[in-house]
Amino acid sequence: MPDDLPFQSQTPDALMLFGFWYRALPANQLRSGELAKTMLLEQPLAVGRDQQGQPFALRDACPHRGMPLSCGHFDGQQIECSYHGWRFDAHSGQCKLIPSLVPDQTLKIDRIYAGSYPCEERDDFIWVFIPDPGPSGAGFSKPAPAPTPTPEIPKFSEHYKIAYLTADLPCSVDHGIIGLMDPAHGPFVHQAWWWRSQKSIHEKQKHFEPIPYGFRMSAHTPSSNSAPYKLLRLYADADSITTTIDFVLPNLRSEIIRAGKYWFSSLTTITPITRNQCRIDVVAAWNLFRWIPFGPQLLKFVFAKFVEQDRRTMELQSEGLKHNPHLMLIDDADRPAKWYFGLKNSMLEVKKNGGEFRHPMSGPVTLRWRS
Ligand code: FES
Ligand SMILES: [Fe+2]
C-alpha cells in the first residue's frame, strides 16, 4: 500500500472522554418524584428529580451488593434499595438507613455512599458530569463538585423559544462526531425536493481558526444551502447575516446565526452511551418566526428530517464498520475530522501523562471542498 494514501485504522478504540458534562436525558421526560434508568460512557445511572424538582444522578448500583437503585423505591427524597432496603439520600448518595442493623451494632452508615454525580438542568436537558475514574474504592465517598459549569446555549435576547430533537445512533461517538462535522455528505445524504439536489454541489471555501479545546468556522455569510439560513433570508439581507460554528471537546457543536436583532442559536451534542452507541441531541433557541405562521414547526420539520437522514446513514455505515475496515480521512473535506482526533488525542495524553494541551492547529486555515 503506498504510504502517501491516507489510510487510517479504526478510530482509537472508541475511547470516551471522562471529566466532562454530558446530556443525560430531556428534562421533560422526568417529573418530580420520578426515577429513570439511563447510561452515559458505559456508566449505568439512576437519574431522578426530588420533590422540589431538583435533578440528581446516582450510579445505578447499590454499594451493598450492586442491585440497580433504579429498581428501588423513591419517596421524592431518599431511595430505598429493593434488595435489603438500605436507604440513600438522592443527592449526596449518603447511606441513611440499614434496616438489618440491631441497636448495639455500630457500623458507621453515614460513611457509606452510593456513587453520585453532579447533575443539573440546563436548556431543556438534564446534564450529568462524568468524572475521571478515581482509584478503586471511590464511589464510597462523598462526591466532588464539577470543576466547570454545564455548557449553555448562547442567547441574545430576553424572549426566545427553545426546542430539542434527539436520536440514537448505532455507532461510536467518534463516527457520530465526524459525521456531524463532515461537509461532503450533504449533497448525497440530505437530498429533498424542497431542499437541494446533487446538482447543487459547488465549490466552497471556509475559514477556520483554533479556539481553546476546539476550532471555529469563522463568522461569515453562511452557505446558501444551510437550513436556518434559508429561513433567515426572509428577515434580512443576505449580507447582514453572519454565522459562527464552533466545535469544542468533548462533543459540543454550537452554531450561532445572527441577522440584525434576530438570532438562531443551537447546541448539538453527540453523547457516548457505550463504545458502539451514541446519541445526538440538538437543542435550538431563537427569537425568529414571530410573523411566519408555522415557523418553529417548519424548522423542527427540517431538522428532524436531517437528523433522521444522518441516523439512517450511520445505521447502514455500522454494517460496514462491523468488519473493522481500514478507513481514510482526506483533505480538505475531512480536515475537521482530523482536528477532532488531534484534539481528542491531546486531551487523552494530558489526562494520562499531564503536561500542556497540544492544539492540533497552529493558526487560521482556509479549507476548500465541493458540497
Ligand atoms: S443490594 Fe442494595 S441493600 Fe443490599
Ligand atoms: Fe448530516
Short mmCIF file of C-alpha atoms and ligand atoms in Angstrom, two decimals:
data_model
loop_
_atom_site.label_atom_id
_atom_site.label_comp_id
_atom_site.label_asym_id
_atom_site.label_seq_id
_atom_site.Cartn_x
_atom_site.Cartn_y
_atom_site.Cartn_z
CA MET A 1 0.00 0.00 0.00
CA PRO A 2 1.59 3.35 -0.99
CA ASP A 3 2.16 5.39 2.12
CA ASP A 4 1.02 8.70 0.70
CA LEU A 5 -2.51 7.32 0.80
CA PRO A 6 -4.29 8.49 3.94
CA PHE A 7 -5.41 5.14 5.30
CA GLN A 8 -6.43 5.16 8.91
CA SER A 9 -7.19 2.29 11.15
CA GLN A 10 -10.45 2.45 13.06
CA THR A 11 -10.82 5.37 15.42
CA PRO A 12 -8.69 4.99 18.56
CA ASP A 13 -10.58 2.21 20.30
CA ALA A 14 -13.58 4.48 20.66
CA LEU A 15 -12.16 5.81 23.91
CA MET A 16 -14.56 8.06 25.71
CA LEU A 17 -13.58 11.32 27.38
CA PHE A 18 -14.24 11.37 31.11
CA GLY A 19 -14.17 14.59 33.13
CA PHE A 20 -16.91 16.43 31.20
CA TRP A 21 -20.61 17.27 31.38
CA TYR A 22 -22.90 15.17 29.17
CA ARG A 23 -26.57 15.42 28.31
CA ALA A 24 -28.36 12.55 30.04
CA LEU A 25 -32.00 12.95 29.00
CA PRO A 26 -34.58 15.58 28.02
CA ALA A 27 -35.77 17.47 31.09
CA ASN A 28 -39.45 16.93 30.24
CA GLN A 29 -39.01 13.15 30.46
CA LEU A 30 -38.55 13.36 34.23
CA ARG A 31 -41.25 14.61 36.59
CA SER A 32 -40.80 15.43 40.27
CA GLY A 33 -40.57 12.26 42.34
CA GLU A 34 -39.60 10.13 39.33
CA LEU A 35 -36.55 7.95 38.84
CA ALA A 36 -35.21 6.87 35.43
CA LYS A 37 -32.56 4.44 34.30
CA THR A 38 -30.02 5.60 31.75
CA MET A 39 -26.39 5.21 30.70
CA LEU A 40 -23.51 7.56 29.84
CA LEU A 41 -19.99 6.40 28.92
CA GLU A 42 -20.91 2.86 29.92
CA GLN A 43 -21.76 4.10 33.42
CA PRO A 44 -25.23 2.93 34.49
CA LEU A 45 -27.13 5.83 36.02
CA ALA A 46 -30.27 6.31 38.05
CA VAL A 47 -31.40 9.86 37.31
CA GLY A 48 -34.30 11.42 39.14
CA ARG A 49 -35.99 14.55 40.40
CA ASP A 50 -36.72 15.24 44.04
CA GLN A 51 -40.00 16.67 45.38
CA GLN A 52 -38.76 20.21 44.73
CA GLY A 53 -37.95 19.32 41.12
CA GLN A 54 -34.16 19.30 41.60
CA PRO A 55 -32.48 16.64 39.45
CA PHE A 56 -29.88 14.18 40.75
CA ALA A 57 -27.84 11.30 39.36
CA LEU A 58 -26.58 8.20 41.17
CA ARG A 59 -24.57 5.27 39.98
CA ASP A 60 -27.21 2.66 39.24
CA ALA A 61 -25.69 0.02 41.51
CA CYS A 62 -26.24 -0.26 45.26
CA PRO A 63 -22.90 -0.10 47.14
CA HIS A 64 -24.05 -3.12 49.18
CA ARG A 65 -24.39 -5.79 46.52
CA GLY A 66 -24.90 -3.98 43.25
CA MET A 67 -28.68 -4.04 42.88
CA PRO A 68 -29.72 -1.29 40.43
CA LEU A 69 -31.01 1.60 42.54
CA SER A 70 -33.40 2.48 39.71
CA CYS A 71 -35.33 -0.67 40.74
CA GLY A 72 -35.73 0.73 44.25
CA HIS A 73 -38.43 2.80 45.84
CA PHE A 74 -38.06 6.59 45.64
CA ASP A 75 -40.10 8.73 48.03
CA GLY A 76 -39.01 12.04 46.49
CA GLN A 77 -36.07 12.39 48.89
CA GLN A 78 -34.43 9.02 49.55
CA ILE A 79 -34.05 5.85 47.53
CA GLU A 80 -34.67 2.52 49.18
CA CYS A 81 -32.79 -0.37 47.57
CA SER A 82 -35.15 -3.17 46.58
CA TYR A 83 -32.79 -5.94 47.80
CA HIS A 84 -32.11 -5.28 51.54
CA GLY A 85 -33.78 -1.93 51.99
CA TRP A 86 -30.74 0.28 52.53
CA ARG A 87 -31.75 3.91 52.11
CA PHE A 88 -29.71 6.62 50.39
CA ASP A 89 -30.03 10.37 50.10
CA ALA A 90 -30.89 11.03 46.46
CA HIS A 91 -28.47 13.96 46.02
CA SER A 92 -25.39 13.02 48.03
CA GLY A 93 -25.83 9.25 47.84
CA GLN A 94 -25.13 9.08 51.58
CA CYS A 95 -26.50 5.99 53.34
CA LYS A 96 -29.28 6.92 55.79
CA LEU A 97 -30.55 3.55 57.00
CA ILE A 98 -29.58 -0.14 57.07
CA PRO A 99 -32.67 -1.97 58.28
CA SER A 100 -30.83 -5.18 59.27
CA LEU A 101 -28.72 -3.47 61.97
CA VAL A 102 -29.66 -4.05 65.60
CA PRO A 103 -29.26 -1.14 68.08
CA ASP A 104 -25.82 -2.07 69.51
CA GLN A 105 -24.22 -2.69 66.11
CA THR A 106 -22.01 0.33 65.49
CA LEU A 107 -21.43 0.31 61.73
CA LYS A 108 -20.96 3.96 60.70
CA ILE A 109 -23.58 4.10 57.98
CA ASP A 110 -23.01 7.79 57.25
CA ARG A 111 -19.60 6.85 55.80
CA ILE A 112 -21.24 4.68 53.16
CA TYR A 113 -22.12 6.34 49.86
CA ALA A 114 -23.81 5.24 46.69
CA GLY A 115 -21.78 6.86 43.88
CA SER A 116 -23.34 10.18 42.90
CA TYR A 117 -22.62 12.60 40.08
CA PRO A 118 -23.00 16.36 39.71
CA CYS A 119 -26.32 16.87 37.92
CA GLU A 120 -28.02 19.98 36.54
CA GLU A 121 -30.87 21.04 34.35
CA ARG A 122 -29.93 23.39 31.53
CA ASP A 123 -31.67 24.35 28.28
CA ASP A 124 -34.26 21.54 28.20
CA PHE A 125 -31.85 18.76 29.25
CA ILE A 126 -30.62 17.09 32.41
CA TRP A 127 -26.80 17.14 32.33
CA VAL A 128 -24.55 14.83 34.32
CA PHE A 129 -20.85 15.34 34.99
CA ILE A 130 -18.91 12.09 34.50
CA PRO A 131 -15.63 12.41 36.40
CA ASP A 132 -12.35 10.76 35.53
CA PRO A 133 -12.32 7.27 37.01
CA GLY A 134 -11.00 7.50 40.56
CA PRO A 135 -8.87 4.99 42.45
CA SER A 136 -10.76 1.79 43.23
CA GLY A 137 -12.87 2.15 46.32
CA ALA A 138 -14.05 5.58 45.20
CA GLY A 139 -17.79 5.87 44.94
CA PHE A 140 -17.94 5.04 48.65
CA SER A 141 -17.02 8.59 49.49
CA LYS A 142 -18.61 11.99 49.21
CA PRO A 143 -18.97 13.19 45.61
CA ALA A 144 -16.75 16.02 44.35
CA PRO A 145 -18.39 19.05 42.72
CA ALA A 146 -17.89 19.53 38.97
CA PRO A 147 -14.92 21.78 38.11
CA THR A 148 -16.79 23.54 35.27
CA PRO A 149 -20.35 24.81 34.74
CA THR A 150 -22.69 22.98 32.34
CA PRO A 151 -22.43 24.10 28.70
CA GLU A 152 -25.12 26.60 27.79
CA ILE A 153 -26.72 27.80 24.57
CA PRO A 154 -25.79 31.44 23.93
CA LYS A 155 -28.90 33.64 23.82
CA PHE A 156 -29.10 37.20 22.60
CA SER A 157 -32.46 38.48 23.80
CA GLU A 158 -34.71 38.14 26.80
CA HIS A 159 -37.50 36.38 24.95
CA TYR A 160 -36.88 33.33 22.88
CA LYS A 161 -38.22 29.91 22.02
CA ILE A 162 -36.41 26.67 22.62
CA ALA A 163 -36.89 23.14 21.27
CA TYR A 164 -34.96 19.90 21.05
CA LEU A 165 -34.58 16.80 18.92
CA THR A 166 -32.92 13.57 19.88
CA ALA A 167 -31.97 10.34 18.08
CA ASP A 168 -29.98 7.22 18.94
CA LEU A 169 -27.10 6.48 16.61
CA PRO A 170 -25.77 2.93 16.33
CA CYS A 171 -22.11 3.93 16.10
CA SER A 172 -19.18 5.04 18.27
CA VAL A 173 -19.05 8.63 19.47
CA ASP A 174 -16.16 9.28 17.05
CA HIS A 175 -18.18 8.31 13.99
CA GLY A 176 -21.09 10.33 15.34
CA ILE A 177 -18.90 13.41 15.73
CA ILE A 178 -17.02 13.21 12.45
CA GLY A 179 -20.34 12.56 10.72
CA LEU A 180 -21.66 15.75 12.29
CA MET A 181 -18.74 17.89 11.05
CA ASP A 182 -18.46 16.25 7.64
CA PRO A 183 -19.35 18.71 4.85
CA ALA A 184 -19.12 16.27 1.95
CA HIS A 185 -22.09 14.04 2.73
CA GLY A 186 -24.64 16.84 2.36
CA PRO A 187 -25.41 16.50 -1.34
CA PHE A 188 -25.74 12.72 -1.05
CA VAL A 189 -27.48 12.19 2.27
CA HIS A 190 -29.55 15.35 2.68
CA GLN A 191 -31.50 15.49 -0.53
CA ALA A 192 -35.10 16.56 -0.75
CA TRP A 193 -37.03 18.31 -3.47
CA TRP A 194 -37.66 21.32 -1.24
CA TRP A 195 -34.06 21.46 -0.14
CA ARG A 196 -31.36 20.68 -2.65
CA SER A 197 -30.31 18.13 -5.23
CA GLN A 198 -26.95 16.60 -6.05
CA LYS A 199 -26.74 19.11 -8.88
CA SER A 200 -26.48 21.99 -6.43
CA ILE A 201 -22.99 20.82 -5.44
CA HIS A 202 -20.46 23.65 -5.76
CA GLU A 203 -17.04 24.70 -4.56
CA LYS A 204 -16.88 26.28 -1.11
CA GLN A 205 -14.16 27.96 0.85
CA LYS A 206 -14.34 28.29 4.62
CA HIS A 207 -12.06 29.84 7.21
CA PHE A 208 -11.22 28.01 10.39
CA GLU A 209 -9.32 29.09 13.46
CA PRO A 210 -8.22 27.36 16.65
CA ILE A 211 -10.14 28.10 19.87
CA PRO A 212 -9.50 26.54 23.30
CA TYR A 213 -10.05 22.76 23.01
CA GLY A 214 -11.68 23.17 19.62
CA PHE A 215 -11.98 25.08 16.38
CA ARG A 216 -14.24 27.69 14.86
CA MET A 217 -15.62 28.14 11.40
CA SER A 218 -15.29 31.90 11.42
CA ALA A 219 -18.18 34.32 11.18
CA HIS A 220 -19.17 34.79 7.58
CA THR A 221 -22.19 34.84 5.36
CA PRO A 222 -23.49 31.28 5.65
CA SER A 223 -23.62 28.73 2.94
CA SER A 224 -26.64 29.39 0.75
CA ASN A 225 -27.83 25.83 1.32
CA SER A 226 -27.77 25.71 5.12
CA ALA A 227 -31.10 25.13 6.87
CA PRO A 228 -31.80 28.10 9.14
CA TYR A 229 -30.21 30.38 6.57
CA LYS A 230 -32.95 29.82 4.03
CA LEU A 231 -35.50 30.85 6.62
CA LEU A 232 -33.41 33.80 7.81
CA ARG A 233 -33.26 35.28 4.33
CA LEU A 234 -36.91 36.06 4.82
CA TYR A 235 -35.90 38.52 7.55
CA ALA A 236 -32.70 40.21 6.50
CA ASP A 237 -30.36 41.00 3.66
CA ALA A 238 -28.09 38.13 2.82
CA ASP A 239 -25.06 40.37 3.53
CA SER A 240 -26.11 41.17 7.08
CA ILE A 241 -26.36 37.53 8.09
CA THR A 242 -23.40 36.03 9.94
CA THR A 243 -22.85 32.59 11.31
CA THR A 244 -20.27 31.01 13.58
CA ILE A 245 -19.86 27.30 14.09
CA ASP A 246 -17.69 26.03 16.94
CA PHE A 247 -16.64 22.55 17.83
CA VAL A 248 -15.30 22.11 21.35
CA LEU A 249 -14.27 18.93 23.19
CA PRO A 250 -15.63 16.60 24.20
CA ASN A 251 -18.66 16.67 21.88
CA LEU A 252 -20.12 20.17 21.52
CA ARG A 253 -21.09 21.79 18.25
CA SER A 254 -22.61 25.21 18.56
CA GLU A 255 -23.96 27.29 15.73
CA ILE A 256 -24.94 30.91 16.05
CA ILE A 257 -26.67 32.77 13.26
CA ARG A 258 -27.40 36.47 13.63
CA ALA A 259 -29.29 38.81 11.36
CA GLY A 260 -29.73 42.23 12.94
CA LYS A 261 -31.80 41.76 16.06
CA TYR A 262 -32.80 38.26 15.08
CA TRP A 263 -30.81 35.24 16.09
CA PHE A 264 -30.81 31.48 16.00
CA SER A 265 -28.52 29.52 18.25
CA SER A 266 -28.09 25.77 18.64
CA LEU A 267 -26.00 23.37 20.67
CA THR A 268 -25.69 19.87 19.28
CA THR A 269 -24.03 17.10 21.27
CA ILE A 270 -23.03 13.56 20.40
CA THR A 271 -23.07 11.63 23.65
CA PRO A 272 -21.30 8.32 24.12
CA ILE A 273 -23.67 5.78 25.67
CA THR A 274 -21.46 2.73 25.15
CA ARG A 275 -18.42 2.13 22.94
CA ASN A 276 -20.68 1.34 19.99
CA GLN A 277 -23.67 3.53 20.63
CA CYS A 278 -24.15 7.23 20.88
CA ARG A 279 -26.99 9.75 20.81
CA ILE A 280 -27.40 13.05 19.02
CA ASP A 281 -29.28 15.83 20.81
CA VAL A 282 -29.95 19.09 19.03
CA VAL A 283 -31.25 21.95 21.16
CA ALA A 284 -32.05 25.21 19.41
CA ALA A 285 -33.11 28.61 20.73
CA TRP A 286 -34.28 31.52 18.58
CA ASN A 287 -36.22 34.76 18.54
CA LEU A 288 -37.45 34.49 14.96
CA PHE A 289 -40.62 33.44 13.24
CA ARG A 290 -42.96 35.65 15.16
CA TRP A 291 -44.62 36.61 11.92
CA ILE A 292 -44.33 33.47 9.87
CA PRO A 293 -47.11 31.03 10.55
CA PHE A 294 -45.64 27.57 11.26
CA GLY A 295 -42.08 28.96 11.58
CA PRO A 296 -40.97 26.81 14.52
CA GLN A 297 -42.81 23.76 13.20
CA LEU A 298 -41.15 24.26 9.85
CA LEU A 299 -37.72 24.47 11.44
CA LYS A 300 -38.35 21.40 13.55
CA PHE A 301 -39.53 19.55 10.48
CA VAL A 302 -36.36 20.45 8.58
CA PHE A 303 -34.09 19.47 11.47
CA ALA A 304 -35.95 16.24 12.17
CA LYS A 305 -35.59 15.30 8.52
CA PHE A 306 -31.84 15.94 8.62
CA VAL A 307 -31.28 14.07 11.85
CA GLU A 308 -33.25 11.10 10.53
CA GLN A 309 -31.21 11.08 7.31
CA ASP A 310 -27.98 11.08 9.36
CA ARG A 311 -29.28 8.38 11.70
CA ARG A 312 -30.26 6.14 8.80
CA THR A 313 -26.86 6.68 7.16
CA MET A 314 -24.99 5.76 10.33
CA GLU A 315 -27.17 2.69 10.78
CA LEU A 316 -26.11 1.50 7.34
CA GLN A 317 -22.49 2.55 7.93
CA SER A 318 -22.35 0.45 11.10
CA GLU A 319 -22.94 -2.63 8.92
CA GLY A 320 -19.73 -1.89 7.06
CA LEU A 321 -17.80 -0.98 10.19
CA LYS A 322 -18.57 -4.35 11.83
CA HIS A 323 -15.75 -5.85 9.84
CA ASN A 324 -13.28 -3.23 11.05
CA PRO A 325 -12.13 -1.95 7.67
CA HIS A 326 -9.28 0.49 7.16
CA LEU A 327 -10.67 3.97 6.71
CA MET A 328 -9.48 7.23 5.19
CA LEU A 329 -9.59 10.89 6.05
CA ILE A 330 -8.88 13.08 3.01
CA ASP A 331 -8.01 16.75 2.59
CA ASP A 332 -9.68 19.17 2.72
CA ALA A 333 -13.15 17.80 3.40
CA ASP A 334 -12.06 15.54 6.28
CA ARG A 335 -9.62 18.02 7.82
CA PRO A 336 -12.08 18.99 10.61
CA ALA A 337 -12.32 15.26 11.46
CA LYS A 338 -8.51 15.12 11.66
CA TRP A 339 -8.55 18.11 14.02
CA TYR A 340 -11.13 16.35 16.15
CA PHE A 341 -8.92 13.27 16.50
CA GLY A 342 -5.93 15.54 17.19
CA LEU A 343 -7.82 17.40 19.93
CA LYS A 344 -9.09 14.19 21.46
CA ASN A 345 -5.67 12.55 21.44
CA SER A 346 -4.13 15.64 23.07
CA MET A 347 -6.78 15.54 25.77
CA LEU A 348 -6.21 11.82 26.38
CA GLU A 349 -2.47 12.48 26.51
CA VAL A 350 -2.90 15.25 29.12
CA LYS A 351 -5.15 13.00 31.20
CA LYS A 352 -2.62 10.16 31.02
CA ASN A 353 0.69 11.95 31.40
CA GLY A 354 -0.15 15.52 32.42
CA GLY A 355 1.60 18.42 30.71
CA GLU A 356 0.32 21.11 28.35
CA PHE A 357 -2.59 20.56 25.99
CA ARG A 358 -1.19 20.49 22.45
CA HIS A 359 -3.61 22.03 19.95
CA PRO A 360 -3.51 20.33 16.55
CA MET A 361 -3.88 23.69 14.70
CA SER A 362 -1.12 26.29 14.76
CA GLY A 363 -3.23 29.11 13.33
CA PRO A 364 -6.08 30.02 10.97
CA VAL A 365 -6.63 27.73 7.97
CA THR A 366 -8.75 28.04 4.85
CA LEU A 367 -10.30 24.82 3.58
CA ARG A 368 -11.86 24.18 0.19
CA TRP A 369 -14.23 21.46 -0.87
CA ARG A 370 -17.23 20.84 -3.09
CA SER A 371 -20.56 20.22 -1.41
S1 FES B 1 -28.00 -4.67 47.42
FE1 FES B 1 -28.88 -2.82 47.98
S2 FES B 1 -29.41 -3.08 50.02
FE2 FES B 1 -28.37 -4.92 49.55
FE FE B 2 -25.72 15.25 8.14
#
